[in-house]
């Protein structure tokens, strides 16, 4: 899914824009000695222009029979554009897609089944928050590309002043105790807006609940289960230790702007949010740190929503072998390590977490990514996000509404939305 988490990746990671990179050549692939040109769609700001250039040059040097033409796509309207491309006779050969969009595209039959390649690509070590939404109907269509998830960004100076060691915060109870201590005077212990529903989802998953469950081909909202309600109750307790609005999400107002004013000890964000804070208030440079969202017990970090992208091959592509070679290289260990360092992403495999050990924000993300989840893996989830009754549910509870009644209302709305097309 595009990282707004869910805004565009650019808003949080502040990466440089991509320009189209191409090598002109006649497509052949018929053994005549001519090279094959593959068309690749990558998303705006998913990688820097420098990384893209380095990869294409390295790939073409290693595979002189394949040339790569990259076209940069915008996140806005990409769903409709990909759907149209998959239904045409002129589809690109490789497409980067948000991890939670794969099911929507696979449902149409327009994606190549890559299940047989999972072993060769190291699928046993893929982050499940990328791999699971990349599958549909028991088949693997999306190959994990990169991931990003939320961590706690905190003010190191405020923690030090309060006598708190952030590295010792391993459980929810310890997190609450520290936040209560920080929430004093004019300082907010944490700025947590009332409708940050991806953060809520992590607490729900921690409790063993889910946003929706499937049975007999039908989906049912499950925010009204005891487990999910416990997740909401923890969110309510944490949110009260600050002055975040109860009826808005992290973009309204932008939480980085709020933290930049100097009176917030913590926010929950992807690490790139720290760059935005410092841009708004350079005086905070060197005063921001990161730690994984704590879990219920010290041995397990908190569950997080894994945002990021998968790579897919359209069935309409006439150069599927070359397209697969491209994906194999870009998602392989060598280039995954380079990508993680260049972009502060989490690599696509749990075995590569050490590649970002030198980057504090990415290292904190990698710890949480081991407990990564995705939204329900079904095309019907798009209808839920379109109206998002989860946000209304959160506001209702935070403004004094009965949690059980509000959860039932939200669950019914999720059920209706997910089955509206069936």
XYZ file of C-alpha atoms in Angstrom:
422
model
C 0.000 0.000 0.000
C 1.196 3.423 -0.702
C 2.834 4.901 2.298
C 0.812 7.615 3.711
C 0.731 5.237 6.086
C -0.998 5.806 4.127
C 0.067 9.122 2.431
C 2.536 9.032 -0.466
C 5.961 7.764 0.367
C 7.330 11.169 -0.561
C 5.565 12.949 2.292
C 7.218 10.803 4.924
C 10.542 9.824 3.437
C 11.249 13.069 1.588
C 13.006 11.221 -1.198
C 14.027 12.769 -4.471
C 11.628 12.504 -7.421
C 12.278 9.927 -10.119
C 12.763 10.742 -13.750
C 12.169 8.243 -16.509
C 15.243 6.189 -17.350
C 15.393 4.260 -20.564
C 17.731 2.497 -22.913
C 16.639 2.456 -26.522
C 16.778 -0.884 -28.277
C 14.653 -3.032 -30.513
C 12.798 -5.735 -28.671
C 13.498 -9.196 -29.907
C 14.395 -11.946 -27.459
C 14.352 -14.436 -30.304
C 17.984 -15.552 -30.034
C 19.074 -13.363 -32.941
C 21.490 -11.394 -30.790
C 19.233 -8.383 -30.470
C 18.268 -7.274 -26.983
C 14.849 -7.295 -25.406
C 13.467 -4.063 -23.971
C 11.139 -4.398 -21.005
C 8.766 -1.668 -19.878
C 8.709 -1.158 -16.108
C 6.288 0.983 -14.121
C 7.686 2.273 -10.839
C 5.881 4.615 -8.480
C 6.754 8.244 -7.847
C 9.314 8.579 -5.032
C 9.539 4.877 -4.269
C 13.278 5.121 -4.869
C 15.651 7.978 -5.551
C 16.772 8.871 -9.054
C 20.316 7.910 -8.073
C 19.346 4.426 -6.928
C 17.220 3.869 -10.024
C 20.093 4.859 -12.294
C 22.581 2.660 -10.425
C 20.284 -0.345 -10.549
C 19.438 -0.031 -14.242
C 23.121 0.349 -15.167
C 24.097 -2.609 -12.998
C 21.253 -4.752 -14.300
C 21.958 -4.042 -17.948
C 25.663 -4.725 -17.438
C 24.851 -8.103 -15.876
C 22.196 -8.880 -18.507
C 23.357 -7.331 -21.804
C 20.491 -9.011 -23.668
C 17.884 -7.016 -21.700
C 17.284 -3.273 -21.776
C 15.076 -1.485 -19.262
C 12.687 1.384 -19.877
C 11.297 2.820 -16.647
C 8.125 4.900 -16.625
C 7.240 6.759 -13.435
C 3.626 6.556 -12.292
C 1.689 8.723 -9.833
C -0.088 7.147 -6.865
C -3.267 9.133 -7.464
C -5.432 7.174 -9.884
C -2.967 4.302 -10.213
C -5.587 1.655 -9.451
C -7.681 2.561 -12.463
C -4.599 2.899 -14.679
C -3.240 -0.525 -13.757
C -6.664 -2.129 -14.170
C -6.919 -0.691 -17.679
C -3.381 -1.773 -18.548
C -3.975 -5.338 -17.398
C -7.061 -5.553 -19.606
C -5.231 -4.244 -22.668
C -2.832 -5.780 -25.174
C -0.194 -3.191 -24.351
C 0.553 -3.795 -20.676
C 3.991 -3.055 -19.202
C 6.167 -6.030 -18.316
C 6.724 -5.209 -14.633
C 4.528 -3.082 -12.356
C 5.221 -1.835 -8.851
C 1.993 -1.900 -6.882
C 1.050 -1.162 -3.300
C 1.125 -4.398 -1.322
C -2.563 -4.213 -0.412
C -3.574 -3.602 -4.050
C -2.376 -6.963 -5.387
C -5.591 -8.851 -4.584
C -7.625 -6.294 -6.518
C -5.508 -6.799 -9.632
C -5.142 -10.577 -9.263
C -8.908 -11.025 -9.058
C -9.227 -10.001 -12.696
C -6.845 -12.723 -13.870
C -4.428 -10.124 -15.199
C -1.366 -11.102 -13.137
C 1.116 -13.912 -13.690
C 1.174 -16.613 -11.013
C 4.694 -16.606 -9.556
C 4.113 -19.232 -6.882
C 6.657 -21.565 -8.450
C 9.381 -18.940 -8.113
C 8.952 -18.263 -4.386
C 11.609 -20.747 -3.309
C 14.208 -19.365 -5.695
C 13.442 -15.838 -4.497
C 13.831 -16.664 -0.796
C 10.120 -16.657 -0.102
C 10.504 -18.543 3.165
C 12.089 -15.395 4.638
C 9.790 -12.748 3.131
C 8.143 -10.261 5.466
C 4.651 -11.615 5.903
C 3.206 -8.088 5.750
C 4.358 -7.958 2.126
C 4.080 -11.619 1.144
C 0.582 -12.308 2.436
C -1.167 -9.436 0.632
C 0.881 -10.350 -2.459
C -1.007 -13.633 -2.637
C -4.577 -14.269 -3.705
C -6.555 -17.482 -3.844
C -3.572 -19.448 -2.560
C -1.244 -18.232 -5.317
C 1.633 -15.750 -5.134
C 1.280 -12.894 -7.609
C 3.207 -10.098 -5.893
C 6.909 -10.389 -5.051
C 7.874 -8.330 -1.969
C 9.880 -5.244 -2.972
C 10.327 -3.019 0.096
C 8.578 -2.225 3.351
C 8.122 0.581 5.844
C 6.208 0.639 9.079
C 5.604 2.841 12.069
C 7.947 3.366 14.989
C 7.975 5.779 17.911
C 9.855 9.004 17.169
C 10.849 10.640 20.442
C 12.628 13.686 21.833
C 15.895 12.453 23.302
C 16.366 15.652 25.334
C 12.922 15.442 26.937
C 13.421 11.774 27.777
C 16.791 12.557 29.355
C 15.328 15.425 31.373
C 12.606 13.094 32.683
C 15.164 10.412 33.526
C 13.736 7.929 31.033
C 15.868 5.427 29.088
C 14.053 4.818 25.820
C 16.036 1.635 25.157
C 14.471 0.111 28.280
C 10.892 0.567 27.015
C 9.972 -2.925 25.865
C 6.340 -3.345 26.937
C 3.112 -1.410 26.660
C 2.983 -0.913 30.416
C 6.478 0.594 30.410
C 5.479 2.820 27.488
C 2.408 4.091 29.322
C 4.438 4.767 32.490
C 7.056 6.729 30.557
C 4.425 8.679 28.635
C 2.596 9.602 31.826
C 5.864 10.959 33.235
C 6.486 12.997 30.085
C 2.950 14.386 29.974
C 3.569 17.310 32.282
C 3.464 21.079 32.153
C 3.209 22.299 28.589
C 4.607 19.079 27.099
C 2.395 16.399 25.571
C 3.609 12.947 26.517
C 2.532 11.807 23.073
C 0.716 13.420 20.171
C -1.691 10.758 18.928
C -4.642 11.973 16.839
C -7.902 10.166 17.354
C -8.210 8.653 13.889
C -4.757 7.123 13.391
C -6.380 3.826 12.505
C -3.264 2.021 11.305
C -1.798 2.440 14.783
C -5.041 1.129 16.273
C -4.834 -1.888 13.963
C -1.485 -2.793 15.495
C -2.978 -2.815 18.994
C -5.893 -4.929 17.755
C -3.481 -7.464 16.227
C -1.458 -7.475 19.455
C -4.555 -8.622 21.296
C -5.214 -11.430 18.823
C -8.016 -9.603 17.033
C -8.424 -8.391 13.457
C -10.252 -5.762 11.453
C -12.327 -8.350 9.606
C -12.494 -12.122 9.253
C -13.537 -14.411 6.419
C -15.742 -17.477 6.550
C -17.325 -19.350 3.680
C -16.303 -16.714 1.166
C -17.945 -13.900 3.124
C -16.186 -11.217 5.121
C -17.359 -9.861 8.438
C -16.145 -6.828 10.351
C -14.641 -7.886 13.680
C -13.965 -4.706 15.635
C -16.664 -5.827 18.068
C -14.731 -8.875 19.284
C -13.315 -8.791 22.834
C -9.768 -8.824 21.433
C -10.347 -5.868 19.112
C -12.101 -3.898 21.843
C -9.110 -4.393 24.131
C -6.956 -2.889 21.388
C -9.235 0.147 21.202
C -9.181 0.547 24.970
C -5.377 0.646 24.958
C -5.437 3.227 22.161
C -7.826 5.335 24.231
C -5.532 5.150 27.265
C -2.460 6.163 25.255
C -4.231 8.889 23.295
C -5.345 10.562 26.523
C -1.704 11.260 27.427
C -1.578 14.137 24.972
C -3.825 16.668 23.308
C -4.266 15.154 19.868
C -7.631 15.887 18.193
C -10.189 13.153 18.646
C -11.852 13.741 15.283
C -8.874 13.922 12.887
C -6.018 11.761 11.625
C -2.259 12.309 11.544
C -2.482 14.476 8.421
C -4.908 17.032 9.878
C -2.922 18.868 11.061
C 0.315 17.178 9.929
C 1.690 15.603 13.080
C 5.281 16.430 12.103
C 4.352 20.107 12.172
C 2.872 19.691 15.644
C 6.000 17.971 16.936
C 8.187 20.644 15.343
C 6.694 23.239 17.685
C 8.754 21.678 20.474
C 6.058 20.630 22.949
C 5.582 16.975 21.973
C 7.669 14.148 23.420
C 6.577 11.366 21.030
C 4.691 10.612 17.840
C 3.974 7.340 16.033
C 5.221 7.596 12.452
C 7.495 6.104 9.845
C 11.078 7.260 10.522
C 10.979 9.638 7.572
C 8.636 11.792 9.631
C 11.678 12.874 11.665
C 13.119 14.528 8.557
C 9.952 16.578 8.181
C 10.105 17.652 11.838
C 13.706 18.818 11.464
C 12.953 20.672 8.243
C 10.259 22.619 10.082
C 12.420 23.172 13.173
C 16.179 22.764 12.545
C 16.810 23.313 16.275
C 15.578 19.736 16.832
C 18.345 18.212 14.723
C 20.171 15.665 16.845
C 17.325 15.548 19.366
C 15.140 12.878 17.783
C 15.435 9.151 18.351
C 13.494 6.003 17.462
C 12.290 2.833 19.139
C 9.940 0.053 17.990
C 6.324 0.240 19.112
C 6.326 -1.840 22.306
C 4.378 -5.067 22.542
C 2.397 -6.612 25.385
C 5.466 -8.540 26.557
C 9.157 -7.677 26.467
C 10.045 -10.521 24.124
C 7.778 -9.460 21.263
C 7.583 -5.997 19.678
C 4.207 -4.472 18.943
C 2.381 -5.516 15.809
C 2.475 -2.960 12.997
C 0.859 -2.360 9.659
C 3.425 -3.072 6.965
C 3.166 -0.610 4.118
C 5.226 -0.950 0.996
C 5.214 -2.379 -2.479
C 5.245 -5.633 -4.406
C 6.336 -6.251 -7.996
C 3.987 -8.038 -10.403
C 4.089 -9.277 -14.000
C 0.979 -8.863 -16.190
C -0.207 -11.969 -18.010
C -0.398 -9.780 -21.133
C 3.370 -9.219 -21.088
C 5.145 -10.853 -24.035
C 8.520 -10.693 -22.230
C 7.764 -12.518 -19.023
C 11.148 -14.238 -18.748
C 13.020 -10.946 -18.955
C 10.524 -9.365 -16.583
C 11.134 -12.123 -14.057
C 14.898 -11.636 -14.357
C 14.404 -7.951 -13.533
C 12.318 -8.798 -10.454
C 14.758 -11.478 -9.324
C 17.624 -8.989 -9.352
C 15.781 -6.060 -7.747
C 14.369 -8.219 -4.941
C 17.564 -10.213 -4.442
C 19.824 -9.774 -1.433
C 22.475 -7.618 -3.114
C 20.164 -4.884 -4.335
C 17.830 -5.148 -1.341
C 20.709 -4.236 0.972
C 21.622 -1.272 -1.228
C 17.992 -0.156 -1.423
C 17.528 -0.340 2.341
C 20.584 1.829 2.975
C 19.734 4.307 0.226
C 16.098 4.794 1.222
C 15.897 3.811 4.917
C 13.488 1.045 3.973
C 13.078 -2.353 5.571
C 14.421 -5.073 3.224
C 11.945 -7.633 1.947
C 13.362 -10.520 4.015
C 13.726 -10.953 7.758
C 17.234 -12.324 7.159
C 18.375 -8.921 5.839
C 17.439 -6.873 8.905
C 21.121 -6.399 9.792
C 21.599 -4.399 6.589
C 20.009 -1.357 8.234
C 21.656 -1.698 11.640
C 23.589 1.545 11.098
C 20.396 3.543 10.439
C 18.556 4.063 13.775
C 15.144 4.701 12.209
C 15.319 1.836 9.753
C 16.709 -0.485 12.429
C 13.713 0.270 14.660
C 11.414 -0.385 11.708
C 13.080 -3.717 10.997
C 12.391 -4.898 14.560
C 8.703 -4.072 14.188
C 8.512 -5.505 10.677
C 9.005 -8.973 12.122
C 5.507 -8.511 13.573
C 4.125 -6.895 10.440
C 0.551 -7.351 9.242
C -1.551 -6.157 6.333
C -5.177 -5.198 5.958
C -7.604 -8.014 4.993
C -6.408 -9.622 1.782
C -9.429 -9.147 -0.437
C -10.477 -6.742 -3.196
C -13.425 -5.713 -1.011
C -11.177 -3.923 1.478
C -10.874 -0.978 -0.920
C -14.552 -0.209 -0.297
C -13.897 -0.051 3.457
C -11.072 2.435 3.119
C -13.142 4.581 0.764
C -15.536 5.567 3.590
C -13.510 4.257 6.530
C -15.961 3.593 9.343
C -12.951 2.744 11.555
C -12.185 6.453 11.883
C -15.768 7.231 12.898
C -15.619 4.404 15.436
C -12.467 5.768 17.023
C -13.874 9.278 17.321
C -17.100 7.943 18.821
C -15.210 6.079 21.549
C -12.742 8.871 22.270
C -15.550 11.400 22.671
C -17.360 9.318 25.274
C -19.409 6.850 23.257
C -19.963 3.283 24.409
C -17.132 1.186 22.956
C -19.249 -1.947 22.455
C -22.067 -0.115 20.663
C -19.649 1.870 18.502
C -17.666 -1.267 17.651
C -20.824 -3.087 16.581
C -21.838 -0.190 14.328
C -18.370 -0.079 12.736
C -18.234 -3.842 12.249
C -21.610 -3.818 10.505
C -20.416 -1.038 8.187
C -17.233 -2.991 7.377
C -19.269 -6.115 6.641
C -21.580 -4.247 4.281
C -18.720 -2.569 2.441
C -16.612 -5.719 1.989
C -19.499 -7.724 0.567
C -21.052 -4.986 -1.522
C -19.683 -6.384 -4.757
C -20.394 -10.043 -4.085
